[in-house]
Each structure stands twice: as C-alpha cells, then as structure tokens.
PDB file of C-alpha atoms in Angstrom:
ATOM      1  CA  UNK K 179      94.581 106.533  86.443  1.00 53.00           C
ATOM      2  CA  UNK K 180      93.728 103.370  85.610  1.00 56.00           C
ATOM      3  CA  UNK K 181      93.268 100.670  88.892  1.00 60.00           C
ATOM      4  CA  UNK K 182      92.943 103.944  90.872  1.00 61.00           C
ATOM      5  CA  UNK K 183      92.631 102.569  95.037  1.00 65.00           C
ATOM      6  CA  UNK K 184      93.564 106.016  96.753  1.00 72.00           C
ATOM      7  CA  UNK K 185      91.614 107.165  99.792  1.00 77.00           C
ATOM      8  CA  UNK K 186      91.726 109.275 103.157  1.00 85.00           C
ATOM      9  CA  UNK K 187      90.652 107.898 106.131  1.00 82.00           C
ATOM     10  CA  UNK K 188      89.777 109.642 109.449  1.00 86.00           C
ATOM     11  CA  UNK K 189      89.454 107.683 113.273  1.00 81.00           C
ATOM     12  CA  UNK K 190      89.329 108.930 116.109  1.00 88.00           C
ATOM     13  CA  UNK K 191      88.911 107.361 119.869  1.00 88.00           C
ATOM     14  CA  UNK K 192      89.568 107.041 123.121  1.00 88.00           C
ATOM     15  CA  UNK K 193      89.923 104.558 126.260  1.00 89.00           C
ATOM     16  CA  UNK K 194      88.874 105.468 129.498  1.00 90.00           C
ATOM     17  CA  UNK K 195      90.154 106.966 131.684  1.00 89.00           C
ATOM     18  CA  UNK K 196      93.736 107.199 129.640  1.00 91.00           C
ATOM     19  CA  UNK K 197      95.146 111.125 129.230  1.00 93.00           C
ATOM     20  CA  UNK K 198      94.268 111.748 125.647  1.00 92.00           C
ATOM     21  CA  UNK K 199      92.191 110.777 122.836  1.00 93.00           C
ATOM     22  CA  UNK K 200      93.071 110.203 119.339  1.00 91.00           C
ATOM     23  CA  UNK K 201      92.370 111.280 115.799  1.00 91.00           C
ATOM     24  CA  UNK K 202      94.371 109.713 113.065  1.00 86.00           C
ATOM     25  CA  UNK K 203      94.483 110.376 109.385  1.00 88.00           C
ATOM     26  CA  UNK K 204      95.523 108.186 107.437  1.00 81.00           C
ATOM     27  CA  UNK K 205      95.968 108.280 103.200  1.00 82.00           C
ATOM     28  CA  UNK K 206      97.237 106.216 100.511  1.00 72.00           C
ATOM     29  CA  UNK K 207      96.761 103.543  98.171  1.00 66.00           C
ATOM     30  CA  UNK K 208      97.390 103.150  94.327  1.00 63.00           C
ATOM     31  CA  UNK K 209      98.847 105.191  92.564  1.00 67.00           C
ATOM     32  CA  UNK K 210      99.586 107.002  95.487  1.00 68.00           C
ATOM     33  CA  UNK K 211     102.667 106.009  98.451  1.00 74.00           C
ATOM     34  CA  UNK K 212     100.733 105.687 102.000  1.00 75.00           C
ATOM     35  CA  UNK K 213     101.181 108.957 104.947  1.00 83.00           C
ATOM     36  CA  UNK K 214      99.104 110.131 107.196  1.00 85.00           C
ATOM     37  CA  UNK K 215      99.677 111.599 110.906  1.00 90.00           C
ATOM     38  CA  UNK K 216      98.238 111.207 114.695  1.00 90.00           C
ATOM     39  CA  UNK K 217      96.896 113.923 116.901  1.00 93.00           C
ATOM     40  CA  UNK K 218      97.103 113.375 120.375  1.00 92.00           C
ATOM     41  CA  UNK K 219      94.413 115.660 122.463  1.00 95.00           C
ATOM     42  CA  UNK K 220      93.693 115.960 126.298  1.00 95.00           C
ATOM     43  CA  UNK K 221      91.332 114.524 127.499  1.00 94.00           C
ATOM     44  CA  UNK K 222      90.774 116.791 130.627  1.00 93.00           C
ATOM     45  CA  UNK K 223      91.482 120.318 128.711  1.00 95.00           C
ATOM     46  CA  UNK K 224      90.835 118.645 124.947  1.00 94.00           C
ATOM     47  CA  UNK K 225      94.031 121.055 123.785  1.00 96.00           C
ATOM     48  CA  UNK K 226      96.123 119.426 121.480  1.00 96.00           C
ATOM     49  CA  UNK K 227      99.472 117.983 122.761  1.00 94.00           C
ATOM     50  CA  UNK K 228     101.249 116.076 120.879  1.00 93.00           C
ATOM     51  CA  UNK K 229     101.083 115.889 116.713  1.00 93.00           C
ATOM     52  CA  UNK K 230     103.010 113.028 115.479  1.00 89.00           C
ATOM     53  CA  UNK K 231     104.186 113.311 111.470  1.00 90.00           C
ATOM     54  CA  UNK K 232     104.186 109.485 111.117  1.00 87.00           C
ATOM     55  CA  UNK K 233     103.767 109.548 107.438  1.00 87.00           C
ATOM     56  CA  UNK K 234     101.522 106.636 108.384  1.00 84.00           C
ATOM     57  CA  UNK K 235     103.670 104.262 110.009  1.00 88.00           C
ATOM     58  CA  UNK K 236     101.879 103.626 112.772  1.00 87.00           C
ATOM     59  CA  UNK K 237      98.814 102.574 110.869  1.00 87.00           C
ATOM     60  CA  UNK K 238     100.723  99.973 109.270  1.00 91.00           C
ATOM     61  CA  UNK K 239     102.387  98.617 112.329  1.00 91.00           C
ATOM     62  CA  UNK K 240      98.739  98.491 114.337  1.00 90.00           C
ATOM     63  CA  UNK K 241      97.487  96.553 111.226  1.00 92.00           C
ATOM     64  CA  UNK K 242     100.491  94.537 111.082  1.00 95.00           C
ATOM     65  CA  UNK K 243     100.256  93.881 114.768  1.00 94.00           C
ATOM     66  CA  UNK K 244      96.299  92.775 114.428  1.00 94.00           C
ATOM     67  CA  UNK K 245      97.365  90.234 111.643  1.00 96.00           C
ATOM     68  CA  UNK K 246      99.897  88.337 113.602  1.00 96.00           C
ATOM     69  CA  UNK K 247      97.745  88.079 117.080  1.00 95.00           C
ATOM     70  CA  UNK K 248      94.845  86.651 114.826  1.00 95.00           C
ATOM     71  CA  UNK K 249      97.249  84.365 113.385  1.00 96.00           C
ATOM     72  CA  UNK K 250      98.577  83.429 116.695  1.00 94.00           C
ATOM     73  CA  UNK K 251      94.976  82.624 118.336  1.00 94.00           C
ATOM     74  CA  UNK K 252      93.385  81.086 114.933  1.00 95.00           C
ATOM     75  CA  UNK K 253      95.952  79.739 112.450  1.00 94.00           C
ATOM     76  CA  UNK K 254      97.262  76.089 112.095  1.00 93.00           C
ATOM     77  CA  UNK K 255     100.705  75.858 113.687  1.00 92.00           C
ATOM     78  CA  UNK K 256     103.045  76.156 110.606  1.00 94.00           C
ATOM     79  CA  UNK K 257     105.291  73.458 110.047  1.00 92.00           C
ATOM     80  CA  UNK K 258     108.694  74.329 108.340  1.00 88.00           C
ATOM     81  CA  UNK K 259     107.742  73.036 105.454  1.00 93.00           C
ATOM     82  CA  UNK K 260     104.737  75.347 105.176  1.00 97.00           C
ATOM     83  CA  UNK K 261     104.314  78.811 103.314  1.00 98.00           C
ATOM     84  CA  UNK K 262     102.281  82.003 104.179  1.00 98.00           C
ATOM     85  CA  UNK K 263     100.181  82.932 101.099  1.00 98.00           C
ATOM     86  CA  UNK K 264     100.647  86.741 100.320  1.00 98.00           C
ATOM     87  CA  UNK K 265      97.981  88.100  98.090  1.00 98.00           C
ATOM     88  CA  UNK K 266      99.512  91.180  96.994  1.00 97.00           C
ATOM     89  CA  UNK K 267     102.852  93.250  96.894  1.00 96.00           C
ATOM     90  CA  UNK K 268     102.784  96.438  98.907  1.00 94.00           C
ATOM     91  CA  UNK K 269     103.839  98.002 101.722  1.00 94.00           C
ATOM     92  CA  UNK K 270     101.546  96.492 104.409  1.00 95.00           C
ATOM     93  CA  UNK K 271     102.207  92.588 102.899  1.00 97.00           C
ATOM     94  CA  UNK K 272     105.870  93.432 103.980  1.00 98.00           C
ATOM     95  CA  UNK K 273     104.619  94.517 107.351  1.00 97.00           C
ATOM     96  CA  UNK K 274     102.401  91.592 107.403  1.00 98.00           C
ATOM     97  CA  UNK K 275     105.482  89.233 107.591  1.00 98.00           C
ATOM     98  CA  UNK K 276     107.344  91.666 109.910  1.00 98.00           C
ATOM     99  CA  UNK K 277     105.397  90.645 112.669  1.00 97.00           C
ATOM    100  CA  UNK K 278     104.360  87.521 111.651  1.00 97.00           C
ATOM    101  CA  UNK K 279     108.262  86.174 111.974  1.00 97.00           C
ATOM    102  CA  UNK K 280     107.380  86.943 116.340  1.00 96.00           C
ATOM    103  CA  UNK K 281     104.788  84.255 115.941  1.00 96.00           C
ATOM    104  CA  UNK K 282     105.740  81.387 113.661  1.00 96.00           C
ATOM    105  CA  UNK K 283     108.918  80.198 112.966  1.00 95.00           C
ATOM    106  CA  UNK K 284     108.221  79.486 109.691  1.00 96.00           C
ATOM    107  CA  UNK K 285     110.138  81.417 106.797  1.00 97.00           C
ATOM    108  CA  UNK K 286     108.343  80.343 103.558  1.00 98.00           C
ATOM    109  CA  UNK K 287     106.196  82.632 101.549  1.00 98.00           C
ATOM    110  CA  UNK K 288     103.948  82.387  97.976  1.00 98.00           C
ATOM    111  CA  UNK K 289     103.197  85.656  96.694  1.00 98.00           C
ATOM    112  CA  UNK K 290     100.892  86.918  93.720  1.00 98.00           C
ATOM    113  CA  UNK K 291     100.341  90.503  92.958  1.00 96.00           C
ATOM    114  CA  UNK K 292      99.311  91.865  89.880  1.00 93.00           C
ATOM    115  CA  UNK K 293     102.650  93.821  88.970  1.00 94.00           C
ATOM    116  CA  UNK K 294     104.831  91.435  88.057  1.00 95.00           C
ATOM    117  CA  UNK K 295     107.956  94.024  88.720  1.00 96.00           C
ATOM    118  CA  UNK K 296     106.609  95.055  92.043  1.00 96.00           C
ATOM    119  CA  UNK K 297     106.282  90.577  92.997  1.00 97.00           C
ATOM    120  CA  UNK K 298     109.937  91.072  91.776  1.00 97.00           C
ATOM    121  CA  UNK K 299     110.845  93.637  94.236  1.00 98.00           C
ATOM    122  CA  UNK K 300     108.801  92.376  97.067  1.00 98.00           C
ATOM    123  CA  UNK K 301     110.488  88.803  96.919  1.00 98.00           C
ATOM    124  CA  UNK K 302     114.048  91.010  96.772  1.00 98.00           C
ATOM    125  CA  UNK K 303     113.186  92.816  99.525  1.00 98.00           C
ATOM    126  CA  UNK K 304     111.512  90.081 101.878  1.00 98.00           C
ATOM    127  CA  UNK K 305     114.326  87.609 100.802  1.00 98.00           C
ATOM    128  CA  UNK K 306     117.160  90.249 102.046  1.00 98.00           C
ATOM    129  CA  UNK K 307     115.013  89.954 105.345  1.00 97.00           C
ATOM    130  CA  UNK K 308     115.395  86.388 105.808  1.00 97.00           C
ATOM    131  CA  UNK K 309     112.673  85.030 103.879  1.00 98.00           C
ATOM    132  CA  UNK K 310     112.337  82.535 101.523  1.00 98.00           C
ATOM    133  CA  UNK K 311     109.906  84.124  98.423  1.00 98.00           C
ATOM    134  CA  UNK K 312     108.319  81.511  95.912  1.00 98.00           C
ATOM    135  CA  UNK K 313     105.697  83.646  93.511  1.00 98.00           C
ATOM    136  CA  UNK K 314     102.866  82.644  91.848  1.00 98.00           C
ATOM    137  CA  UNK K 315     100.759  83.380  88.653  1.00 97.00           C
ATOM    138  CA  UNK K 316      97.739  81.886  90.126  1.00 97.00           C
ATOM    139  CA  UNK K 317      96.690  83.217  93.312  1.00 97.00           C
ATOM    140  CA  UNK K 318      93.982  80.269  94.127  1.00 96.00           C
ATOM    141  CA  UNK K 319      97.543  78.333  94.640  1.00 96.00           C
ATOM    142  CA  UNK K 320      97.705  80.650  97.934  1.00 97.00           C
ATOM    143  CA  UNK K 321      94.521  78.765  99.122  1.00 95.00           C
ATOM    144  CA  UNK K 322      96.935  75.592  99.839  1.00 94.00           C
ATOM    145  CA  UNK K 323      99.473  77.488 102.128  1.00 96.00           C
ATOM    146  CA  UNK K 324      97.572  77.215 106.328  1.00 96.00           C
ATOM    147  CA  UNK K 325      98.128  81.056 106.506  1.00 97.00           C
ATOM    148  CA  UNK K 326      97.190  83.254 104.023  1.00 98.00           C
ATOM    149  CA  UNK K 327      97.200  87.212 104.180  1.00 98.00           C
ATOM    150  CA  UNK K 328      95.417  89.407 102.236  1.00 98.00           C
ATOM    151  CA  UNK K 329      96.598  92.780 101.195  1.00 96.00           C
ATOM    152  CA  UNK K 330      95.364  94.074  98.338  1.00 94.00           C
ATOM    153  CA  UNK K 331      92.658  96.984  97.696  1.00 89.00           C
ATOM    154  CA  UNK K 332      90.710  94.574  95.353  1.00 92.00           C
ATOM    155  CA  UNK K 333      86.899  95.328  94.726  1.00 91.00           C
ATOM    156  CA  UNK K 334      85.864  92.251  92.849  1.00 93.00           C
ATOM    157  CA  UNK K 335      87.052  89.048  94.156  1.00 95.00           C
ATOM    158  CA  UNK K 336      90.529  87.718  93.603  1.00 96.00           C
ATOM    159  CA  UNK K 337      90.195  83.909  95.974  1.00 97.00           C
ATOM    160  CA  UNK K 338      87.386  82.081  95.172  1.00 94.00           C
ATOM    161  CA  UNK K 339      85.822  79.085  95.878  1.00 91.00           C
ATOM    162  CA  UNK K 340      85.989  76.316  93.935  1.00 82.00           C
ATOM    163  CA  UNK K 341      86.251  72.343  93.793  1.00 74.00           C
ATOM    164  CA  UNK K 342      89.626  71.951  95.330  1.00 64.00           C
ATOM    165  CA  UNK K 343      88.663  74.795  97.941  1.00 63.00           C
ATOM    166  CA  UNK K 344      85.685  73.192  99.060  1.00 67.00           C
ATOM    167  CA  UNK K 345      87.716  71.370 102.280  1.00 71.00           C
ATOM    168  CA  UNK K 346      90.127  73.879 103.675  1.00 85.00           C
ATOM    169  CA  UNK K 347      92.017  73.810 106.236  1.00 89.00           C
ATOM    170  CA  UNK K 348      93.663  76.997 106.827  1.00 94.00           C
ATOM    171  CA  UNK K 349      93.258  80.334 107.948  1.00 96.00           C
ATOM    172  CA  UNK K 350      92.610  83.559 105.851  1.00 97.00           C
ATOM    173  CA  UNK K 351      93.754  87.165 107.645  1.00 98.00           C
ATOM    174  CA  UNK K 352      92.104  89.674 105.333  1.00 96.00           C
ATOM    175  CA  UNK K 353      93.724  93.275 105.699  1.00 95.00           C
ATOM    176  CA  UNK K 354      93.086  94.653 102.443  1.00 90.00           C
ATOM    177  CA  UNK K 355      88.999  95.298 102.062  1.00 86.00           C
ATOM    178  CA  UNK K 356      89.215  97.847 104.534  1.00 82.00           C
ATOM    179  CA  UNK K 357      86.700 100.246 103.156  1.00 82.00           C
ATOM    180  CA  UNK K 358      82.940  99.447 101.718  1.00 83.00           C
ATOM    181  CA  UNK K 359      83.088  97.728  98.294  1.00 87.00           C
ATOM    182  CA  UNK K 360      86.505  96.530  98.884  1.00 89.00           C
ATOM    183  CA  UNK K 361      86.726  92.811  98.598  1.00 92.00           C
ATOM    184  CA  UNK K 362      89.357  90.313  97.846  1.00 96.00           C
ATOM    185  CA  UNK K 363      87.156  87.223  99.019  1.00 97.00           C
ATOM    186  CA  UNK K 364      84.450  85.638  96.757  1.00 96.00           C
ATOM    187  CA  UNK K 365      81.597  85.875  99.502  1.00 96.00           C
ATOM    188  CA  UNK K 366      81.319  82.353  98.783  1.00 95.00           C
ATOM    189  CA  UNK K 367      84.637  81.425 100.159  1.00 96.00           C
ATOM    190  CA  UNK K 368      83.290  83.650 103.164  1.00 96.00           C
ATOM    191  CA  UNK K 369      80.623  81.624 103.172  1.00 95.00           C
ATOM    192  CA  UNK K 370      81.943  78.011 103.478  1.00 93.00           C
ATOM    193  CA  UNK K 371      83.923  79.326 106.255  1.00 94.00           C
ATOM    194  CA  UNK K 372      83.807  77.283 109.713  1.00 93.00           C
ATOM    195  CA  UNK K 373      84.789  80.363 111.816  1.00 95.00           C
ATOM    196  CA  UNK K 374      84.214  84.081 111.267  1.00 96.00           C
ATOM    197  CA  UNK K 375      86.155  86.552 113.096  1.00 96.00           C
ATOM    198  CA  UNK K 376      86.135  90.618 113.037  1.00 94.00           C
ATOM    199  CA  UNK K 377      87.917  93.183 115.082  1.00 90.00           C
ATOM    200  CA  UNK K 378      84.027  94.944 115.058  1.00 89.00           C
ATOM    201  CA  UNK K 379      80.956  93.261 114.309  1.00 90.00           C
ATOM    202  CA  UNK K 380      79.179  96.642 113.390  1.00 86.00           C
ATOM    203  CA  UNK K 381      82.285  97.810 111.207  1.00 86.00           C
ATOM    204  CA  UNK K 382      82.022  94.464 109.413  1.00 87.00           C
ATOM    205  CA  UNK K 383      78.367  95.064 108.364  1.00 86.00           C
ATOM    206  CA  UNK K 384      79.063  97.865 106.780  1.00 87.00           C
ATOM    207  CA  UNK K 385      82.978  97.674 105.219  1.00 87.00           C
ATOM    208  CA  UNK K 386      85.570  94.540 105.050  1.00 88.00           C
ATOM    209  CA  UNK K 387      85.391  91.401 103.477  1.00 93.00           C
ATOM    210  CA  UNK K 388      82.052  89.996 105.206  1.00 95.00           C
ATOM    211  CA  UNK K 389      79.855  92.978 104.076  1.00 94.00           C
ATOM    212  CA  UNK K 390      78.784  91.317 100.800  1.00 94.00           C
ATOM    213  CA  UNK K 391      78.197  88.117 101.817  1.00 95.00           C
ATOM    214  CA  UNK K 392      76.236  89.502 105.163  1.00 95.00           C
ATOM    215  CA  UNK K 393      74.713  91.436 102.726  1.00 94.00           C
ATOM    216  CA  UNK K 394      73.663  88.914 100.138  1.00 95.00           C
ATOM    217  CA  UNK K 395      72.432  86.678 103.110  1.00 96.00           C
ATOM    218  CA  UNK K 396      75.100  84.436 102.532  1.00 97.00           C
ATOM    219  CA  UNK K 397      75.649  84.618 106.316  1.00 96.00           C
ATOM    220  CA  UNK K 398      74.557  86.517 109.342  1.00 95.00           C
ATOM    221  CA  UNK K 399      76.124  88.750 111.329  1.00 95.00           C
ATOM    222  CA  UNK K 400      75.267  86.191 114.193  1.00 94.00           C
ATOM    223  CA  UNK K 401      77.863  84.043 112.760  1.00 95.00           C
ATOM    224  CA  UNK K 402      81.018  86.379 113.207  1.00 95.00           C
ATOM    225  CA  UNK K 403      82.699  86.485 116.521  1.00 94.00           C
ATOM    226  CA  UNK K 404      84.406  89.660 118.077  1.00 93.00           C
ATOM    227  CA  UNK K 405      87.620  88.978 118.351  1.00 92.00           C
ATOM    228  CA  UNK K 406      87.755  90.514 121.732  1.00 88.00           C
ATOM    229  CA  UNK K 407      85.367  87.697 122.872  1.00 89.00           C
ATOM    230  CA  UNK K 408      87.081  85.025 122.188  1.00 84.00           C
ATOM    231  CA  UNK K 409      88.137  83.992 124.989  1.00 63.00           C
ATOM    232  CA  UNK K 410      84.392  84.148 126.586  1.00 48.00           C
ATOM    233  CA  UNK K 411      83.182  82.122 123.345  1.00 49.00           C
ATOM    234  CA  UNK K 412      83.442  78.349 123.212  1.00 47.00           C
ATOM    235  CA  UNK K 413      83.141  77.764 119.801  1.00 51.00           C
ATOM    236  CA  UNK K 414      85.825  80.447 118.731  1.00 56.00           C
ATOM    237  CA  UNK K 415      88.206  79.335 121.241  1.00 49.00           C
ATOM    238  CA  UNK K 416      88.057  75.718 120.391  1.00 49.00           C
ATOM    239  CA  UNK K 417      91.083  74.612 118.505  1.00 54.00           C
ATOM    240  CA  UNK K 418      90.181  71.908 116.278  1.00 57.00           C
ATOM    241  CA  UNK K 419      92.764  70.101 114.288  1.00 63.00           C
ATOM    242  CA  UNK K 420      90.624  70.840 110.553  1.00 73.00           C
ATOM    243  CA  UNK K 421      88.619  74.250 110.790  1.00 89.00           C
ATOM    244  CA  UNK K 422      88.838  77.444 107.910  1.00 94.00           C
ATOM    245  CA  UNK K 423      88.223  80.551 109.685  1.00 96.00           C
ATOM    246  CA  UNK K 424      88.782  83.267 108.247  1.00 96.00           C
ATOM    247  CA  UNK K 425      90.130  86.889 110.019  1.00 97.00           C
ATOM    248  CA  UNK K 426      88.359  90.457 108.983  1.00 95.00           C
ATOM    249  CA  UNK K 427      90.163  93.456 109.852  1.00 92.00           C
ATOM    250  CA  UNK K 428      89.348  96.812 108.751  1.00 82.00           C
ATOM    251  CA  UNK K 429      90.683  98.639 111.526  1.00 77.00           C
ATOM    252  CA  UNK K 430      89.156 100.290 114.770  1.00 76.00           C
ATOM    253  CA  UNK K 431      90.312 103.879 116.756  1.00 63.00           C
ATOM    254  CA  UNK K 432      91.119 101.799 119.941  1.00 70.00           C
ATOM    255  CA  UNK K 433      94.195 100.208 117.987  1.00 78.00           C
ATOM    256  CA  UNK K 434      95.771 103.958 117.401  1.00 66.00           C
ATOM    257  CA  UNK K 435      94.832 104.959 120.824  1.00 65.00           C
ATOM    258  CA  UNK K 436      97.418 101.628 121.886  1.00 72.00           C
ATOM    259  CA  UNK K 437      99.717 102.213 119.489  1.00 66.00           C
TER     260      UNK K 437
END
C-alpha cells in the first residue's frame, strides 16, 4: 500500500498511590481506521478490573486535550480575524479543534492534506461543527496562521523554513511525529525556534519532531523545556509579545492513567 503509516502502540503506567495502573493499546494510521483499548489493573492485587473497548477514543481525546492546554499556556491570543493552520485531514485534526474551541474563541481554520477528497470532507464536517474551513494547496501558507497543528504521520518534512519563515511569530503544536522517523517539521524550522517544549524530554530524544534536529546537533536537548516545568522555568513562562515556540507531543502513559 502505497503511503503505508499503520502502527501498534503499547503504554503502560501508573501514578502513585492511585488504585490501578494502566496499559493501553493503541493502533491505526493509513490505510488503516484508528482502535485500540485500555486495561485497567490493581494495583494492590495487579488482577485485571476493568477492560475498556474504546476503539481508541480515549487516545485521541488525551492527545486532543494535550494540544489545547499547550495552546492555552504558549500560543498568541487569537484574534477573530485569525486562523488555526491544520496540517492534515484525519481523525485527530478534527479532535484537535474539538478542544481547541474551550480555549480560543476563534473559529477560522486553513487546512492542507494531501487527499484532496478527504480536505473536502474534513472542511464539511468541521464546517457543520461551527467552523469556518478555508483550504490550502500550499501548506507553508499555514506558517502565517499564530496556531498551527500538526497531524499528519509525515516522515520527511512537510513545513519548512524558508525566507518568509525566518521571523515567526506563532506557535506550532506538533501531534503527528509521534513515533521515531516521523517528522512533519524541517529540523531547521525546529531549529530557529525561540521556545522548545515536550511532554518528555527523554521521549523527545528518541521519537517526535525534535529527534532529528537533537540528533543532527541542530539543538540540544538542554534547550527543550518539560512542559510540566513550566511554571518553575522563567524563560518558558515568560510571555513575550513576538516568540515561535514550538509544542512536541508524542504522548506519555500518565495521560491514559488521567484519562
């Protein structure tokens, strides 16, 4: 199958103290529709209690959830003007502006994806939602909009950095490059970033959209906040009125544990 993205992924985790720990499984990509399931164990007797046939819903409402608090704490405030840059079509860039809508007010979104039937689709469904859907042939026109999410399962670069990218100000959730070798950032764009942010510092080294540019040298693993420090680290939670900071998500157990 040509453009072939599927995978299985396995988490587990727990927080302590709570009454269970988690493993989730999780599966999907193209050509393939998402599932997956959680198992819910004790953690006093480690029996299994509860096994939850989510099809993978909860993954992509965890994700989705982790998009819109980054955008909260590190995006510009969107004006009404303003659009959200989608890169890409699927199911998780329609979750993305689920829970992005509790956080901004604005309504405006420019999509590219590579299908132009499933763009079509998206921008019917999303606009039956409330949103307003512009789409785009050129997704380095997403680079203009002060939020951008990515969602794709890219593994060569699809944003790039270029003359008129060179003084952004905006901020970049990436969701898609969840796995190693995924990437929908040239690691140059990573780069010429002001702020770095990742939901794991030692996940990012080794998947996400940082891992080739940490990897190339490009920057150091110094650079990249944990988002869970934020509010212990000056620089990251500085708001200043022109910064590009971009957020790296790949996804951690603790998230299916709260969810």
């Amino acid at each position: 199958c040509p453009n072939y993205a599927a995978q299985t992924c396995v988490k587990s985790g727990y927080i302590t103290g709570s009454e269970y720990y988690v493993i989730k499984v999780a599966s999907g990509g193209n050509p393939h529709e998402n599932s997956g399931l959680v198992q819910l164990y004790s953690q006093r007797t480690g029996k299994l209690a509860v096994l939850l046939l989510d099809d993978g819903l909860l993954t992509e409402i965890r994700t989705a959830a982790a998009g819109a608090l980054a955008a909260k704490m590190f995006a510009p405030t969107l004006k009404a003007t303003d659009s959200v840059g989608m890169l890409g079509s699927g199911i998780q860039a329609r979750f993305q502006l689920r829970y992005l809508a509790h956080v901004t007010d604005c309504r405006n979104v420019l999509v590219w994806g590579r299908t132009e039937e499933k763009v079509n689709k998206y921008k019917r469904d999303m606009e039956a939602e409330g949103w307003q859907v512009q789409t785009t042939n050129d997704p380095q026109r997403l680079l203009r909009c002060p939020l951008i999410v990515t969602t794709t399962s890219a593994r060569e670069p699809i944003l790039k950095l270029d003359g008129d990218t060179e003084r952004l100000n905006c901020h970049i959730n990436c969701i898609g490059a969840d796995a190693t070798g995924k990437m929908e950032l040239d690691p140059m764009l990573v780069a010429a970033s002001d702020l770095l942010v990742a939901d794991s510092k030692k996940q990012t080294r080794e998947r996400g959209e940082f891992e080739e540019a940490i990897s190339r040298g490009l920057v150091s693993l110094d650079q990249v906040v944990e988002i869970g420090n934020v509010n212990t680290d000056g620089e990251a939670s500085s708001s200043p009125s022109k910064r590009f900071s971009i957020f790296d998500t790949s996804g951690v157990a603790v998230q299916d544990c709260v969810v």
